[in-house]
Coordinates of C-alpha atoms (C1' of nucleotides) and ligand atoms in Angstrom, one line a residue:
Chain A
M1 CA 260.3 46.5 39.8
L2 CA 262.2 49.6 38.8
K3 CA 262.2 48.7 35.2
L4 CA 263.8 51.0 32.6
S5 CA 261.7 51.7 29.5
T6 CA 262.9 50.4 26.2
K7 CA 263.7 54.0 25.1
G8 CA 266.3 54.2 27.7
Q9 CA 267.7 50.8 27.0
Y10 CA 267.8 51.2 23.3
G11 CA 269.2 54.7 23.7
V12 CA 272.2 53.5 25.5
R13 CA 272.8 50.7 23.0
A14 CA 272.5 53.2 20.2
M15 CA 275.0 55.5 21.9
Y16 CA 277.4 52.6 22.3
E17 CA 277.1 52.0 18.6
I18 CA 277.8 55.7 17.8
A19 CA 280.7 55.7 20.3
K20 CA 282.2 52.7 18.5
G21 CA 282.6 54.9 15.4
F22 CA 284.0 57.8 17.4
G23 CA 286.9 59.3 15.3
S24 CA 286.0 57.5 12.1
G25 CA 283.0 59.4 10.7
P26 CA 279.3 59.4 11.3
V27 CA 277.3 56.2 12.0
T28 CA 274.0 55.8 10.2
I29 CA 270.7 55.1 11.8
K30 CA 270.5 52.1 9.5
R31 CA 273.7 50.7 10.8
I32 CA 272.6 51.1 14.4
S33 CA 269.3 49.4 13.6
E34 CA 271.1 46.4 12.2
E35 CA 273.6 46.0 14.9
Q36 CA 271.3 46.5 17.8
H37 CA 268.1 45.0 16.4
V38 CA 265.9 48.1 16.9
S39 CA 263.6 49.5 14.2
I40 CA 264.7 52.6 12.4
A41 CA 261.5 54.4 13.1
Y42 CA 261.9 53.9 16.8
L43 CA 265.5 54.9 16.8
E44 CA 264.7 58.1 15.0
Q45 CA 262.6 59.1 18.0
I46 CA 265.3 58.3 20.4
L47 CA 268.2 59.9 18.6
N48 CA 266.2 63.1 18.0
K49 CA 265.9 63.6 21.7
L50 CA 269.6 63.0 22.2
R51 CA 270.5 65.4 19.5
R52 CA 268.3 68.1 20.8
A53 CA 269.9 67.6 24.1
G54 CA 273.3 68.2 22.5
I55 CA 274.8 64.8 23.3
I56 CA 275.1 63.8 19.7
K57 CA 275.3 65.7 16.4
S58 CA 273.8 64.7 13.1
V59 CA 275.1 65.0 9.5
K60 CA 272.6 65.0 6.7
G61 CA 272.9 63.6 3.2
P62 CA 274.9 60.7 1.8
G63 CA 277.8 59.8 4.1
G64 CA 275.9 61.3 7.0
G65 CA 274.8 59.9 10.2
Y66 CA 275.4 60.6 13.9
I67 CA 278.5 61.5 15.9
L68 CA 279.2 62.1 19.5
S69 CA 279.4 65.7 20.6
R70 CA 282.1 64.8 23.1
D71 CA 284.6 62.1 23.9
P72 CA 283.2 58.8 25.1
K73 CA 285.1 59.4 28.3
Q74 CA 283.0 62.4 29.0
I75 CA 279.5 61.1 28.3
T76 CA 277.8 59.3 31.1
I77 CA 275.0 56.7 31.1
G78 CA 273.3 58.9 33.5
E79 CA 273.0 61.9 31.2
I80 CA 271.7 59.7 28.3
L81 CA 269.0 58.2 30.5
N82 CA 268.2 61.6 31.9
E83 CA 267.3 62.9 28.5
L84 CA 265.3 59.9 27.5
E85 CA 263.4 59.2 30.6
G86 CA 263.7 62.2 32.8
P87 CA 265.6 62.4 36.1
V88 CA 265.7 59.6 38.6
A89 CA 262.6 59.9 40.7
I90 CA 261.7 56.8 42.8
T91 CA 258.5 58.5 43.9
S92 CA 256.5 61.4 42.5
C93 CA 257.4 63.3 45.5
L94 CA 261.0 63.2 44.4
D95 CA 260.2 64.4 40.9
P96 CA 261.2 68.0 40.4
K97 CA 258.2 68.5 38.2
E98 CA 255.8 67.4 41.0
G99 CA 257.1 67.9 44.5
C100 CA 255.3 67.2 47.8
V101 CA 253.9 69.3 50.6
R102 CA 254.1 66.7 53.3
V103 CA 257.8 66.1 53.1
D104 CA 258.6 66.8 56.7
S105 CA 256.1 64.4 58.2
C106 CA 256.9 61.7 55.7
V107 CA 258.7 58.7 57.1
T108 CA 259.9 57.3 53.8
H109 CA 261.0 60.5 52.0
L110 CA 264.6 60.2 53.1
L111 CA 264.6 56.5 52.2
W112 CA 263.6 57.0 48.6
K113 CA 265.9 60.0 48.4
A114 CA 268.8 58.0 49.5
L115 CA 268.0 55.2 47.0
G116 CA 267.6 57.7 44.2
D117 CA 270.9 59.4 45.0
N118 CA 272.6 56.1 45.1
I119 CA 271.3 55.2 41.6
K120 CA 272.2 58.6 40.3
R121 CA 275.7 58.3 41.6
F122 CA 276.1 55.0 39.9
L123 CA 274.7 56.1 36.5
D124 CA 276.7 59.4 36.5
G125 CA 279.9 57.5 37.3
M126 CA 279.5 55.1 34.4
K127 CA 280.8 56.4 31.1
L128 CA 280.3 55.4 27.5
Q129 CA 284.0 54.6 27.5
D130 CA 283.5 51.9 30.1
L131 CA 281.1 50.1 27.8
L132 CA 283.6 50.3 25.0
Q133 CA 286.2 48.7 27.1
G134 CA 284.5 45.4 27.3
D135 CA 282.8 46.0 30.7
Q136 CA 285.8 45.4 33.0
R137 CA 285.0 48.5 34.9
V138 CA 281.3 47.7 34.9
A139 CA 281.9 44.2 36.2
A140 CA 284.0 45.6 39.0
A141 CA 281.3 48.0 39.9
S142 CA 278.9 45.1 40.3
K143 CA 280.9 43.8 43.2
N144 CA 281.9 47.1 44.6
G145 CA 278.9 49.3 44.8
S146 CA 278.9 52.8 43.4
A147 CA 281.0 53.6 40.4
G148 CA 281.9 57.0 41.8
K149 CA 285.2 58.8 42.0
R150 CA 286.6 56.3 44.4
G151 CA 287.2 54.3 41.2
V152 CA 288.2 50.8 40.7
A153 CA 291.5 49.1 40.7
G154 CA 293.0 49.1 37.2
Q155 CA 290.7 51.7 35.9
R156 CA 293.3 54.1 34.6
E157 CA 295.0 51.5 32.5
G158 CA 292.1 50.2 30.5
R159 CA 294.2 48.0 28.3
Chain B
M1 CA 262.7 57.2 35.5
L2 CA 262.8 54.1 37.7
K3 CA 259.7 55.0 39.5
L4 CA 258.3 52.8 42.2
S5 CA 254.6 52.0 41.9
T6 CA 252.2 53.3 44.6
K7 CA 251.7 49.7 45.8
G8 CA 255.3 49.5 46.8
Q9 CA 255.3 53.0 48.4
Y10 CA 252.1 52.5 50.3
G11 CA 253.2 49.0 51.3
V12 CA 256.3 50.3 53.0
R13 CA 254.3 53.1 54.7
A14 CA 251.8 50.5 55.9
M15 CA 254.5 48.2 57.2
Y16 CA 256.0 51.2 59.1
E17 CA 252.6 51.8 60.7
I18 CA 252.3 48.1 61.7
A19 CA 255.9 48.1 63.0
K20 CA 255.1 51.1 65.2
G21 CA 252.6 48.9 67.0
F22 CA 255.0 46.0 67.3
G23 CA 254.7 44.5 70.8
S24 CA 251.5 46.3 71.6
G25 CA 248.8 44.4 69.8
P26 CA 247.4 44.4 66.2
V27 CA 247.0 47.5 64.1
T28 CA 243.8 47.9 62.2
I29 CA 243.6 48.7 58.5
K30 CA 241.5 51.7 59.4
R31 CA 244.2 53.0 61.6
I32 CA 246.8 52.6 58.8
S33 CA 244.4 54.3 56.4
E34 CA 244.0 57.3 58.5
E35 CA 247.7 57.7 59.5
Q36 CA 249.0 57.2 56.0
H37 CA 246.2 58.7 53.9
V38 CA 245.6 55.6 51.8
S39 CA 242.1 54.2 51.1
I40 CA 241.1 51.1 53.0
A41 CA 240.1 49.2 49.9
Y42 CA 243.5 49.7 48.4
L43 CA 245.3 48.8 51.6
E44 CA 243.4 45.5 51.7
Q45 CA 244.9 44.5 48.4
I46 CA 248.4 45.4 49.6
L47 CA 248.2 43.8 53.0
N48 CA 246.8 40.6 51.7
K49 CA 249.8 40.1 49.5
L50 CA 252.1 40.7 52.4
R51 CA 250.2 38.4 54.6
R52 CA 250.3 35.6 52.0
A53 CA 254.0 36.1 51.8
G54 CA 254.2 35.5 55.5
I55 CA 255.6 38.9 56.4
I56 CA 252.7 39.9 58.5
K57 CA 249.9 38.0 60.3
S58 CA 246.3 39.0 60.7
V59 CA 243.9 38.7 63.5
K60 CA 240.2 38.8 62.8
G61 CA 237.3 40.1 64.8
P62 CA 237.0 43.0 67.2
G63 CA 240.3 44.1 68.5
G64 CA 242.0 42.5 65.5
G65 CA 244.3 43.9 62.9
Y66 CA 247.8 43.2 61.6
I67 CA 251.0 42.3 63.3
L68 CA 254.5 41.7 62.1
S69 CA 255.6 38.1 61.8
R70 CA 259.1 39.0 62.8
D71 CA 261.0 41.7 64.6
P72 CA 261.3 45.1 62.8
K73 CA 265.1 44.5 62.8
Q74 CA 264.6 41.4 60.7
I75 CA 262.3 42.8 58.0
T76 CA 263.9 44.5 55.1
I77 CA 262.5 47.1 52.7
G78 CA 263.8 44.8 50.0
E79 CA 261.6 41.9 50.9
I80 CA 258.5 44.1 51.2
L81 CA 259.0 45.5 47.8
N82 CA 259.9 42.1 46.4
E83 CA 256.5 40.8 47.3
L84 CA 254.6 43.8 46.1
E85 CA 256.4 44.5 42.9
G86 CA 258.5 41.5 42.1
P87 CA 262.3 41.3 42.0
V88 CA 264.5 44.2 40.9
A89 CA 264.8 43.9 37.2
I90 CA 266.1 46.9 35.3
T91 CA 265.4 45.2 32.0
S92 CA 263.2 42.3 31.0
C93 CA 266.4 40.4 30.3
L94 CA 267.2 40.5 33.9
D95 CA 263.8 39.4 35.0
P96 CA 263.8 35.8 36.2
K97 CA 260.5 35.2 34.6
E98 CA 261.7 36.3 31.2
G99 CA 265.4 35.9 30.5
C100 CA 267.3 36.5 27.4
V101 CA 269.1 34.4 24.8
R102 CA 271.6 37.0 23.6
V103 CA 273.2 37.6 26.9
D104 CA 276.7 37.0 25.8
S105 CA 276.8 39.4 22.9
C106 CA 275.0 42.1 24.8
V107 CA 277.1 45.1 25.7
T108 CA 274.7 46.5 28.3
H109 CA 273.8 43.3 30.1
L110 CA 276.5 43.6 32.7
L111 CA 275.8 47.3 33.2
W112 CA 272.1 46.7 34.1
K113 CA 273.0 43.8 36.2
A114 CA 275.5 45.8 38.2
L115 CA 272.9 48.6 38.7
G116 CA 270.3 46.1 39.8
D117 CA 272.6 44.4 42.2
N118 CA 273.5 47.8 43.7
I119 CA 269.8 48.6 44.2
K120 CA 269.1 45.2 45.7
R121 CA 272.0 45.5 48.1
F122 CA 270.6 48.9 49.2
L123 CA 267.1 47.7 49.7
D124 CA 268.1 44.5 51.5
G125 CA 270.3 46.4 53.8
M126 CA 267.6 48.7 54.9
K127 CA 265.4 47.5 57.7
L128 CA 262.0 48.5 59.0
Q129 CA 263.8 49.2 62.3
D130 CA 265.8 51.9 60.5
L131 CA 262.6 53.7 59.6
L132 CA 261.4 53.6 63.1
Q133 CA 264.6 55.1 64.4
G134 CA 263.9 58.4 62.7
D135 CA 266.0 57.9 59.6
Q136 CA 269.5 58.4 61.0
R137 CA 270.8 55.4 59.3
V138 CA 268.9 56.2 56.1
A139 CA 270.4 59.7 56.1
A140 CA 273.8 58.2 56.5
A141 CA 273.3 55.8 53.6
S142 CA 272.3 58.8 51.4
K143 CA 275.8 60.2 51.6
N144 CA 277.6 56.9 51.7
G145 CA 276.3 54.7 49.1
S146 CA 275.1 51.1 49.7
A147 CA 273.6 50.2 53.1
G148 CA 275.3 46.8 52.9
K149 CA 277.4 45.0 55.4
R150 CA 280.2 47.4 55.0
G151 CA 278.0 49.5 57.2
V152 CA 278.0 53.1 58.1
A153 CA 280.1 54.8 60.7
G154 CA 278.1 54.6 63.9
Q155 CA 275.7 52.0 62.6
R156 CA 276.1 49.6 65.5
E157 CA 275.2 52.0 68.1
G158 CA 271.9 53.2 66.7
R159 CA 271.2 55.2 69.8
Chain C
dT1 C1' 222.9 33.4 69.2
dA2 C1' 222.9 38.1 67.4
dA3 C1' 225.5 42.1 66.5
dA4 C1' 229.6 44.3 65.6
dT5 C1' 234.2 44.3 64.1
dA6 C1' 237.6 43.3 60.8
dC7 C1' 239.9 40.8 57.5
dT8 C1' 239.2 38.2 52.6
dT9 C1' 238.5 37.7 47.8
dG10 C1' 237.8 38.4 43.0
dA11 C1' 236.1 41.2 39.5
dC12 C1' 236.1 45.4 37.3
dA13 C1' 237.2 50.0 35.0
dG14 C1' 239.1 54.5 34.0
dA15 C1' 243.6 56.6 33.3
dA16 C1' 248.2 56.8 32.1
dA17 C1' 252.4 55.2 30.2
dC18 C1' 254.7 52.3 26.9
dA19 C1' 256.2 50.7 22.5
dG20 C1' 256.2 51.3 18.2
dT21 C1' 254.5 52.7 13.3
dC22 C1' 253.6 55.8 9.5
dG23 C1' 253.6 59.4 6.1
dG24 C1' 255.6 63.1 4.6
dT25 C1' 259.7 66.8 4.8
dT26 C1' 264.3 68.8 4.6
dA27 C1' 269.2 68.9 3.7
dT28 C1' 273.4 67.2 1.3
dT29 C1' 276.2 65.0 -2.0
dA30 C1' 277.5 63.2 -6.4
Chain D
dT1 C1' 268.4 66.0 -10.3
dA2 C1' 268.5 61.6 -8.2
dA3 C1' 269.9 59.2 -4.3
dT4 C1' 270.8 59.3 0.5
dA5 C1' 270.0 60.1 5.1
dA6 C1' 268.3 62.7 8.8
dC7 C1' 263.9 65.3 10.6
dC8 C1' 259.2 65.7 12.4
dG9 C1' 254.6 65.2 14.3
dA10 C1' 250.7 62.5 14.7
dC11 C1' 248.6 58.4 15.7
dT12 C1' 247.3 53.8 17.8
dG13 C1' 247.1 49.4 20.0
dT14 C1' 248.7 47.3 24.3
dT15 C1' 249.9 46.9 28.8
dT16 C1' 250.4 48.5 33.4
dC17 C1' 248.8 51.3 37.0
dT18 C1' 245.7 52.9 40.4
dG19 C1' 242.3 52.3 42.4
dT20 C1' 237.0 50.9 43.6
dC21 C1' 233.2 47.8 44.7
dA22 C1' 230.3 44.1 46.4
dA23 C1' 229.8 40.1 48.7
dG24 C1' 231.8 36.7 51.9
dT25 C1' 234.2 34.7 56.1
dA26 C1' 235.9 34.5 60.8
dT27 C1' 236.0 36.1 65.6
dT28 C1' 234.6 38.3 69.7
dT29 C1' 231.4 40.3 72.9
dA30 C1' 226.8 41.0 74.9
Ligands
FES1 S1 254.5 61.9 50.9 FE1 255.6 63.4 49.7 S2 257.6 63.1 50.6 FE2 256.5 61.3 51.3
FES2 S1 269.6 41.8 25.1 FE1 269.2 40.3 26.6 S2 270.9 40.7 27.9 FE2 271.0 42.4 26.6

DNA sequence: TAAATACTTGACAGAAACAGTCGGTTATTA
DNA sequence: TAATAACCGACTGTTTCTGTCAAGTATTTA
């Protein structure tokens, strides 16, 4: 249950690849395709969305490719997924686009809201930079719970 | 993103309804249908799964219905959803039924694992009893993060 | 034992979401 | 102008979801 679509998964992997090249010129779609084993056609769809959202920029022509709009420290997994799959919404009732009339009498509303908030907090606390740093922070979050501002021992000094 | 299917949602609502009748005889499917606005036919499907899993028991004939197999304090939301939608598996790679060969070289594996563990911890920490008690504990979890053993201030003394 | 109640089971089907492809276009550089 | 690389929309097969339906079984009460 609660599966992420491939768009979201590939999107994060693609962003990781672009982040790897941060500071050293654009990364081509072809490169990403080879490194992450995702078809070029599919990646185009994904990267277009992210570009329109302003998270990455593109450079056309030879030597072109994609670059991050911001520092990897300032791009969260949450915002990537948000663009590709919409906001976290455990139920339709929690979806901003839908909403629900019976909120007050609903016994589970708060439950799903709490879960959704939890997930959101996790995803928004996780940065592209954390992926680049070989997952130490991620691993810590696994034991700890949310990756929120409380932080993790040893976070500041990545290496 | 990360939407729960209606089976899972209705399942929890149905369990809540059965839990309400805990100690005072079986609750009919008809009753649940009316209280929670879900069709009888659909509920049958859902309750059958839960019964086969041993979470609830059924009593046939007039005066029959469904009853909890255990105390509401001992039934978690996690196990209900687990039966109805399978285990938490953010990606196919994390799904016990599927698995992945490329785990080691995968940059996002740990990330999704951490998220999944987080969710699981939340769901397993949340009991049917918490729903019955008007959501105080749930509300607390919303601000706090995981509903795990670390607990929430004032948890012990529910009321 | 007959009637009423209530759960049991498996099959089925329309709708929606997913996963991915394809053909053609535009912009940049050398 | 030729090569490179991003851009764009439409399209399609597959899977999952969200239910419905019909027929059957078990239990109680009159
Ligand atoms: S039914 Fe809409 S909030 Fe629960
Ligand atoms: S590709 Fe299987 S673990 Fe990431």
